[in-house]
Amino acid sequence: MLVAVLVAGATALGAPADAATKDPCKVLTTSEISKAFDDATVAKGEKGFSTAVNATCNFEVDAGTTLPSGTVSITVMTTGAKAAYDGIKKFEGYAPLPEVSKAVYNEQLSVINTLKGSILLGVQGNFVATDPIRTVDVKSQLIGLTKTGLKRV
């Protein structure tokens, strides 16, 4: 949620692969998210924080064989995307992500923000283990989901 605020201020019913969407709940399908997270059960996306320039959709992910339960949040920014991308690149903790063109990754926030034309796509994963309490690294899953999502925005 912090990323949505940063990007604003800074998924998964699915859309055909060739149709561009601005609806964050259509950027990824529940099956795509499930596949990325050990075939875990994924709830239908629920609209989250939205403004006139961006919208967010949150997908609850059940625990899988190797990961705890968590949330995948998709944010699509349609206005001011380049300025927002240029700005977040300067925030502490963001680094270029070589696996995805025009993307930055923040490990602490577990988010990838990617500029594609006039759209800024944010893919964030919040997965917390409880013994001991710690954030679980889901960077590789986020990279795959980002690459898939970029085909639809």
PDB file of N, CA and C in Angstrom, residues 35-108:
ATOM      1  N   LYS A  35       0.212 -19.929 -10.063  1.00  0.00           N
ATOM      2  CA  LYS A  35       1.362 -20.652 -10.613  1.00  0.00           C
ATOM      3  C   LYS A  35       2.677 -20.089 -10.065  1.00  0.00           C
ATOM      4  N   ALA A  36       2.751 -18.765  -9.921  1.00  0.00           N
ATOM      5  CA  ALA A  36       3.966 -18.127  -9.413  1.00  0.00           C
ATOM      6  C   ALA A  36       4.213 -18.446  -7.939  1.00  0.00           C
ATOM      7  N   PHE A  37       3.141 -18.771  -7.213  1.00  0.00           N
ATOM      8  CA  PHE A  37       3.247 -19.019  -5.777  1.00  0.00           C
ATOM      9  C   PHE A  37       2.846 -20.454  -5.426  1.00  0.00           C
ATOM     10  N   ASP A  38       3.549 -21.411  -6.007  1.00  0.00           N
ATOM     11  CA  ASP A  38       3.408 -22.833  -5.645  1.00  0.00           C
ATOM     12  C   ASP A  38       1.997 -23.382  -5.818  1.00  0.00           C
ATOM     13  N   ASP A  39       1.269 -22.898  -6.806  1.00  0.00           N
ATOM     14  CA  ASP A  39      -0.106 -23.348  -7.048  1.00  0.00           C
ATOM     15  C   ASP A  39      -1.034 -23.086  -5.868  1.00  0.00           C
ATOM     16  N   ALA A  40      -0.722 -22.038  -5.116  1.00  0.00           N
ATOM     17  CA  ALA A  40      -1.568 -21.649  -3.987  1.00  0.00           C
ATOM     18  C   ALA A  40      -2.917 -21.137  -4.495  1.00  0.00           C
ATOM     19  N   THR A  41      -3.925 -21.232  -3.648  1.00  0.00           N
ATOM     20  CA  THR A  41      -5.236 -20.680  -3.976  1.00  0.00           C
ATOM     21  C   THR A  41      -5.141 -19.159  -3.924  1.00  0.00           C
ATOM     22  N   VAL A  42      -5.691 -18.498  -4.948  1.00  0.00           N
ATOM     23  CA  VAL A  42      -5.659 -17.030  -5.030  1.00  0.00           C
ATOM     24  C   VAL A  42      -7.090 -16.531  -5.156  1.00  0.00           C
ATOM     25  N   ALA A  43      -7.454 -15.598  -4.297  1.00  0.00           N
ATOM     26  CA  ALA A  43      -8.798 -15.025  -4.328  1.00  0.00           C
ATOM     27  C   ALA A  43      -8.918 -14.031  -5.476  1.00  0.00           C
ATOM     28  N   LYS A  44     -10.135 -13.871  -5.944  1.00  0.00           N
ATOM     29  CA  LYS A  44     -10.434 -12.868  -6.972  1.00  0.00           C
ATOM     30  C   LYS A  44      -9.902 -11.509  -6.508  1.00  0.00           C
ATOM     31  N   GLY A  45      -9.360 -10.743  -7.441  1.00  0.00           N
ATOM     32  CA  GLY A  45      -8.813  -9.437  -7.102  1.00  0.00           C
ATOM     33  C   GLY A  45      -9.890  -8.479  -6.599  1.00  0.00           C
ATOM     34  N   GLU A  46      -9.501  -7.689  -5.597  1.00  0.00           N
ATOM     35  CA  GLU A  46     -10.395  -6.673  -5.056  1.00  0.00           C
ATOM     36  C   GLU A  46      -9.785  -5.302  -5.274  1.00  0.00           C
ATOM     37  N   LYS A  47     -10.601  -4.393  -5.782  1.00  0.00           N
ATOM     38  CA  LYS A  47     -10.111  -3.035  -6.018  1.00  0.00           C
ATOM     39  C   LYS A  47      -9.644  -2.432  -4.708  1.00  0.00           C
ATOM     40  N   GLY A  48      -8.485  -1.794  -4.784  1.00  0.00           N
ATOM     41  CA  GLY A  48      -7.903  -1.156  -3.606  1.00  0.00           C
ATOM     42  C   GLY A  48      -7.838   0.346  -3.804  1.00  0.00           C
ATOM     43  N   PHE A  49      -6.793   0.945  -3.292  1.00  0.00           N
ATOM     44  CA  PHE A  49      -6.581   2.384  -3.356  1.00  0.00           C
ATOM     45  C   PHE A  49      -6.588   2.872  -4.801  1.00  0.00           C
ATOM     46  N   SER A  50      -7.383   3.884  -5.087  1.00  0.00           N
ATOM     47  CA  SER A  50      -7.453   4.437  -6.440  1.00  0.00           C
ATOM     48  C   SER A  50      -7.581   5.952  -6.374  1.00  0.00           C
ATOM     49  N   THR A  51      -7.045   6.603  -7.397  1.00  0.00           N
ATOM     50  CA  THR A  51      -7.180   8.053  -7.557  1.00  0.00           C
ATOM     51  C   THR A  51      -7.525   8.302  -9.023  1.00  0.00           C
ATOM     52  N   ALA A  52      -7.538   9.557  -9.410  1.00  0.00           N
ATOM     53  CA  ALA A  52      -7.804   9.898 -10.811  1.00  0.00           C
ATOM     54  C   ALA A  52      -6.657   9.449 -11.727  1.00  0.00           C
ATOM     55  N   VAL A  53      -5.478   9.179 -11.158  1.00  0.00           N
ATOM     56  CA  VAL A  53      -4.320   8.841 -11.990  1.00  0.00           C
ATOM     57  C   VAL A  53      -3.838   7.406 -11.841  1.00  0.00           C
ATOM     58  N   ASN A  54      -4.313   6.696 -10.824  1.00  0.00           N
ATOM     59  CA  ASN A  54      -3.879   5.308 -10.665  1.00  0.00           C
ATOM     60  C   ASN A  54      -4.943   4.481  -9.947  1.00  0.00           C
ATOM     61  N   ALA A  55      -4.819   3.164 -10.110  1.00  0.00           N
ATOM     62  CA  ALA A  55      -5.730   2.235  -9.451  1.00  0.00           C
ATOM     63  C   ALA A  55      -4.948   1.010  -9.018  1.00  0.00           C
ATOM     64  N   THR A  56      -5.408   0.389  -7.931  1.00  0.00           N
ATOM     65  CA  THR A  56      -4.751  -0.791  -7.381  1.00  0.00           C
ATOM     66  C   THR A  56      -5.758  -1.923  -7.226  1.00  0.00           C
ATOM     67  N   CYS A  57      -5.282  -3.133  -7.411  1.00  0.00           N
ATOM     68  CA  CYS A  57      -6.077  -4.337  -7.197  1.00  0.00           C
ATOM     69  C   CYS A  57      -5.243  -5.274  -6.321  1.00  0.00           C
ATOM     70  N   ASN A  58      -5.883  -5.848  -5.299  1.00  0.00           N
ATOM     71  CA  ASN A  58      -5.195  -6.729  -4.357  1.00  0.00           C
ATOM     72  C   ASN A  58      -5.722  -8.154  -4.471  1.00  0.00           C
ATOM     73  N   PHE A  59      -4.799  -9.105  -4.493  1.00  0.00           N
ATOM     74  CA  PHE A  59      -5.117 -10.524  -4.582  1.00  0.00           C
ATOM     75  C   PHE A  59      -4.576 -11.220  -3.329  1.00  0.00           C
ATOM     76  N   GLU A  60      -5.455 -11.850  -2.569  1.00  0.00           N
ATOM     77  CA  GLU A  60      -5.031 -12.605  -1.394  1.00  0.00           C
ATOM     78  C   GLU A  60      -4.569 -13.991  -1.858  1.00  0.00           C
ATOM     79  N   VAL A  61      -3.393 -14.391  -1.388  1.00  0.00           N
ATOM     80  CA  VAL A  61      -2.782 -15.652  -1.787  1.00  0.00           C
ATOM     81  C   VAL A  61      -2.657 -16.539  -0.549  1.00  0.00           C
ATOM     82  N   ASP A  62      -3.242 -17.741  -0.601  1.00  0.00           N
ATOM     83  CA  ASP A  62      -3.115 -18.687   0.508  1.00  0.00           C
ATOM     84  C   ASP A  62      -1.687 -19.207   0.585  1.00  0.00           C
ATOM     85  N   ALA A  63      -1.339 -19.742   1.737  1.00  0.00           N
ATOM     86  CA  ALA A  63      -0.019 -20.335   1.914  1.00  0.00           C
ATOM     87  C   ALA A  63       0.152 -21.486   0.926  1.00  0.00           C
ATOM     88  N   GLY A  64       1.372 -21.592   0.419  1.00  0.00           N
ATOM     89  CA  GLY A  64       1.708 -22.690  -0.488  1.00  0.00           C
ATOM     90  C   GLY A  64       2.645 -23.651   0.211  1.00  0.00           C
ATOM     91  N   THR A  65       3.289 -24.508  -0.556  1.00  0.00           N
ATOM     92  CA  THR A  65       4.175 -25.501   0.042  1.00  0.00           C
ATOM     93  C   THR A  65       5.447 -24.890   0.610  1.00  0.00           C
ATOM     94  N   THR A  66       5.881 -23.753   0.056  1.00  0.00           N
ATOM     95  CA  THR A  66       7.132 -23.143   0.529  1.00  0.00           C
ATOM     96  C   THR A  66       6.984 -21.693   0.961  1.00  0.00           C
ATOM     97  N   LEU A  67       5.786 -21.128   0.819  1.00  0.00           N
ATOM     98  CA  LEU A  67       5.597 -19.717   1.160  1.00  0.00           C
ATOM     99  C   LEU A  67       4.384 -19.526   2.066  1.00  0.00           C
ATOM    100  N   PRO A  68       4.439 -18.522   2.948  1.00  0.00           N
ATOM    101  CA  PRO A  68       3.264 -18.215   3.765  1.00  0.00           C
ATOM    102  C   PRO A  68       2.204 -17.510   2.921  1.00  0.00           C
ATOM    103  N   SER A  69       1.036 -17.305   3.498  1.00  0.00           N
ATOM    104  CA  SER A  69       0.002 -16.548   2.795  1.00  0.00           C
ATOM    105  C   SER A  69       0.471 -15.098   2.659  1.00  0.00           C
ATOM    106  N   GLY A  70      -0.137 -14.386   1.711  1.00  0.00           N
ATOM    107  CA  GLY A  70       0.257 -12.998   1.496  1.00  0.00           C
ATOM    108  C   GLY A  70      -0.681 -12.313   0.524  1.00  0.00           C
ATOM    109  N   THR A  71      -0.228 -11.168   0.042  1.00  0.00           N
ATOM    110  CA  THR A  71      -1.016 -10.354  -0.882  1.00  0.00           C
ATOM    111  C   THR A  71      -0.152  -9.929  -2.047  1.00  0.00           C
ATOM    112  N   VAL A  72      -0.714 -10.030  -3.245  1.00  0.00           N
ATOM    113  CA  VAL A  72      -0.092  -9.459  -4.435  1.00  0.00           C
ATOM    114  C   VAL A  72      -0.936  -8.250  -4.812  1.00  0.00           C
ATOM    115  N   SER A  73      -0.291  -7.096  -4.918  1.00  0.00           N
ATOM    116  CA  SER A  73      -0.973  -5.854  -5.287  1.00  0.00           C
ATOM    117  C   SER A  73      -0.469  -5.377  -6.631  1.00  0.00           C
ATOM    118  N   ILE A  74      -1.411  -5.046  -7.510  1.00  0.00           N
ATOM    119  CA  ILE A  74      -1.089  -4.537  -8.843  1.00  0.00           C
ATOM    120  C   ILE A  74      -1.567  -3.091  -8.909  1.00  0.00           C
ATOM    121  N   THR A  75      -0.666  -2.186  -9.274  1.00  0.00           N
ATOM    122  CA  THR A  75      -1.019  -0.777  -9.423  1.00  0.00           C
ATOM    123  C   THR A  75      -0.745  -0.356 -10.857  1.00  0.00           C
ATOM    124  N   VAL A  76      -1.730   0.300 -11.463  1.00  0.00           N
ATOM    125  CA  VAL A  76      -1.580   0.829 -12.819  1.00  0.00           C
ATOM    126  C   VAL A  76      -1.758   2.339 -12.736  1.00  0.00           C
ATOM    127  N   MET A  77      -0.705   3.060 -13.106  1.00  0.00           N
ATOM    128  CA  MET A  77      -0.756   4.522 -13.141  1.00  0.00           C
ATOM    129  C   MET A  77      -0.856   4.960 -14.591  1.00  0.00           C
ATOM    130  N   THR A  78      -1.876   5.762 -14.889  1.00  0.00           N
ATOM    131  CA  THR A  78      -2.143   6.149 -16.268  1.00  0.00           C
ATOM    132  C   THR A  78      -1.844   7.610 -16.573  1.00  0.00           C
ATOM    133  N   THR A  79      -1.623   8.411 -15.563  1.00  0.00           N
ATOM    134  CA  THR A  79      -1.329   9.830 -15.760  1.00  0.00           C
ATOM    135  C   THR A  79      -0.060  10.173 -14.982  1.00  0.00           C
ATOM    136  N   GLY A  80       0.886  10.816 -15.634  1.00  0.00           N
ATOM    137  CA  GLY A  80       2.120  11.208 -14.962  1.00  0.00           C
ATOM    138  C   GLY A  80       3.061  10.050 -14.688  1.00  0.00           C
ATOM    139  N   ALA A  81       2.924   8.981 -15.453  1.00  0.00           N
ATOM    140  CA  ALA A  81       3.710   7.773 -15.203  1.00  0.00           C
ATOM    141  C   ALA A  81       5.211   8.005 -15.339  1.00  0.00           C
ATOM    142  N   LYS A  82       5.629   8.706 -16.385  1.00  0.00           N
ATOM    143  CA  LYS A  82       7.070   8.927 -16.584  1.00  0.00           C
ATOM    144  C   LYS A  82       7.656   9.764 -15.452  1.00  0.00           C
ATOM    145  N   ALA A  83       6.956  10.824 -15.065  1.00  0.00           N
ATOM    146  CA  ALA A  83       7.437  11.662 -13.961  1.00  0.00           C
ATOM    147  C   ALA A  83       7.507  10.856 -12.661  1.00  0.00           C
ATOM    148  N   ALA A  84       6.507  10.023 -12.418  1.00  0.00           N
ATOM    149  CA  ALA A  84       6.512   9.192 -11.215  1.00  0.00           C
ATOM    150  C   ALA A  84       7.668   8.201 -11.255  1.00  0.00           C
ATOM    151  N   TYR A  85       7.877   7.564 -12.402  1.00  0.00           N
ATOM    152  CA  TYR A  85       8.975   6.606 -12.555  1.00  0.00           C
ATOM    153  C   TYR A  85      10.323   7.300 -12.340  1.00  0.00           C
ATOM    154  N   ASP A  86      10.497   8.459 -12.968  1.00  0.00           N
ATOM    155  CA  ASP A  86      11.747   9.203 -12.790  1.00  0.00           C
ATOM    156  C   ASP A  86      11.953   9.580 -11.330  1.00  0.00           C
ATOM    157  N   GLY A  87      10.874   9.892 -10.633  1.00  0.00           N
ATOM    158  CA  GLY A  87      10.963  10.259  -9.223  1.00  0.00           C
ATOM    159  C   GLY A  87      11.300   9.085  -8.326  1.00  0.00           C
ATOM    160  N   ILE A  88      10.613   7.946  -8.507  1.00  0.00           N
ATOM    161  CA  ILE A  88      10.872   6.821  -7.611  1.00  0.00           C
ATOM    162  C   ILE A  88      12.248   6.211  -7.835  1.00  0.00           C
ATOM    163  N   LYS A  89      12.805   6.381  -9.032  1.00  0.00           N
ATOM    164  CA  LYS A  89      14.166   5.885  -9.277  1.00  0.00           C
ATOM    165  C   LYS A  89      15.162   6.566  -8.331  1.00  0.00           C
ATOM    166  N   LYS A  90      14.813   7.759  -7.869  1.00  0.00           N
ATOM    167  CA  LYS A  90      15.707   8.522  -6.992  1.00  0.00           C
ATOM    168  C   LYS A  90      15.511   8.196  -5.512  1.00  0.00           C
ATOM    169  N   PHE A  91      14.402   7.527  -5.168  1.00  0.00           N
ATOM    170  CA  PHE A  91      14.156   7.173  -3.771  1.00  0.00           C
ATOM    171  C   PHE A  91      15.185   6.158  -3.304  1.00  0.00           C
ATOM    172  N   GLU A  92      15.601   6.304  -2.052  1.00  0.00           N
ATOM    173  CA  GLU A  92      16.517   5.344  -1.447  1.00  0.00           C
ATOM    174  C   GLU A  92      15.872   3.958  -1.438  1.00  0.00           C
ATOM    175  N   GLY A  93      16.644   2.962  -1.779  1.00  0.00           N
ATOM    176  CA  GLY A  93      16.159   1.592  -1.755  1.00  0.00           C
ATOM    177  C   GLY A  93      15.730   1.067  -3.113  1.00  0.00           C
ATOM    178  N   TYR A  94      15.562   1.940  -4.084  1.00  0.00           N
ATOM    179  CA  TYR A  94      15.186   1.493  -5.433  1.00  0.00           C
ATOM    180  C   TYR A  94      16.445   1.303  -6.268  1.00  0.00           C
ATOM    181  N   ALA A  95      16.481   0.218  -7.025  1.00  0.00           N
ATOM    182  CA  ALA A  95      17.626  -0.078  -7.888  1.00  0.00           C
ATOM    183  C   ALA A  95      17.109  -0.597  -9.222  1.00  0.00           C
ATOM    184  N   PRO A  96      17.852  -0.343 -10.301  1.00  0.00           N
ATOM    185  CA  PRO A  96      17.447  -0.885 -11.604  1.00  0.00           C
ATOM    186  C   PRO A  96      17.316  -2.405 -11.524  1.00  0.00           C
ATOM    187  N   LEU A  97      16.383  -2.931 -12.294  1.00  0.00           N
ATOM    188  CA  LEU A  97      16.142  -4.370 -12.341  1.00  0.00           C
ATOM    189  C   LEU A  97      16.527  -4.860 -13.730  1.00  0.00           C
ATOM    190  N   PRO A  98      17.715  -5.446 -13.873  1.00  0.00           N
ATOM    191  CA  PRO A  98      18.211  -5.825 -15.201  1.00  0.00           C
ATOM    192  C   PRO A  98      17.316  -6.810 -15.950  1.00  0.00           C
ATOM    193  N   GLU A  99      16.541  -7.610 -15.231  1.00  0.00           N
ATOM    194  CA  GLU A  99      15.700  -8.619 -15.875  1.00  0.00           C
ATOM    195  C   GLU A  99      14.513  -8.030 -16.631  1.00  0.00           C
ATOM    196  N   VAL A 100      14.161  -6.771 -16.315  1.00  0.00           N
ATOM    197  CA  VAL A 100      13.000  -6.137 -16.932  1.00  0.00           C
ATOM    198  C   VAL A 100      13.389  -4.721 -17.366  1.00  0.00           C
ATOM    199  N   SER A 101      13.142  -4.385 -18.630  1.00  0.00           N
ATOM    200  CA  SER A 101      13.470  -3.063 -19.160  1.00  0.00           C
ATOM    201  C   SER A 101      12.666  -1.978 -18.454  1.00  0.00           C
ATOM    202  N   LYS A 102      13.309  -0.868 -18.153  1.00  0.00           N
ATOM    203  CA  LYS A 102      12.687   0.292 -17.516  1.00  0.00           C
ATOM    204  C   LYS A 102      11.977  -0.068 -16.219  1.00  0.00           C
ATOM    205  N   ALA A 103      12.635  -0.913 -15.414  1.00  0.00           N
ATOM    206  CA  ALA A 103      12.057  -1.338 -14.145  1.00  0.00           C
ATOM    207  C   ALA A 103      13.018  -1.049 -12.998  1.00  0.00           C
ATOM    208  N   VAL A 104      12.438  -0.738 -11.840  1.00  0.00           N
ATOM    209  CA  VAL A 104      13.197  -0.577 -10.610  1.00  0.00           C
ATOM    210  C   VAL A 104      12.579  -1.477  -9.552  1.00  0.00           C
ATOM    211  N   TYR A 105      13.433  -1.956  -8.644  1.00  0.00           N
ATOM    212  CA  TYR A 105      13.000  -2.873  -7.596  1.00  0.00           C
ATOM    213  C   TYR A 105      13.376  -2.303  -6.248  1.00  0.00           C
ATOM    214  N   ASN A 106      12.473  -2.432  -5.287  1.00  0.00           N
ATOM    215  CA  ASN A 106      12.754  -2.045  -3.907  1.00  0.00           C
ATOM    216  C   ASN A 106      12.571  -3.294  -3.054  1.00  0.00           C
ATOM    217  N   GLU A 107      13.685  -3.805  -2.531  1.00  0.00           N
ATOM    218  CA  GLU A 107      13.653  -5.034  -1.747  1.00  0.00           C
ATOM    219  C   GLU A 107      12.856  -4.872  -0.455  1.00  0.00           C
ATOM    220  N   GLN A 108      13.038  -3.752   0.213  1.00  0.00           N
ATOM    221  CA  GLN A 108      12.348  -3.527   1.486  1.00  0.00           C
ATOM    222  C   GLN A 108      10.828  -3.483   1.298  1.00  0.00           C
TER     223      GLN A 108
END
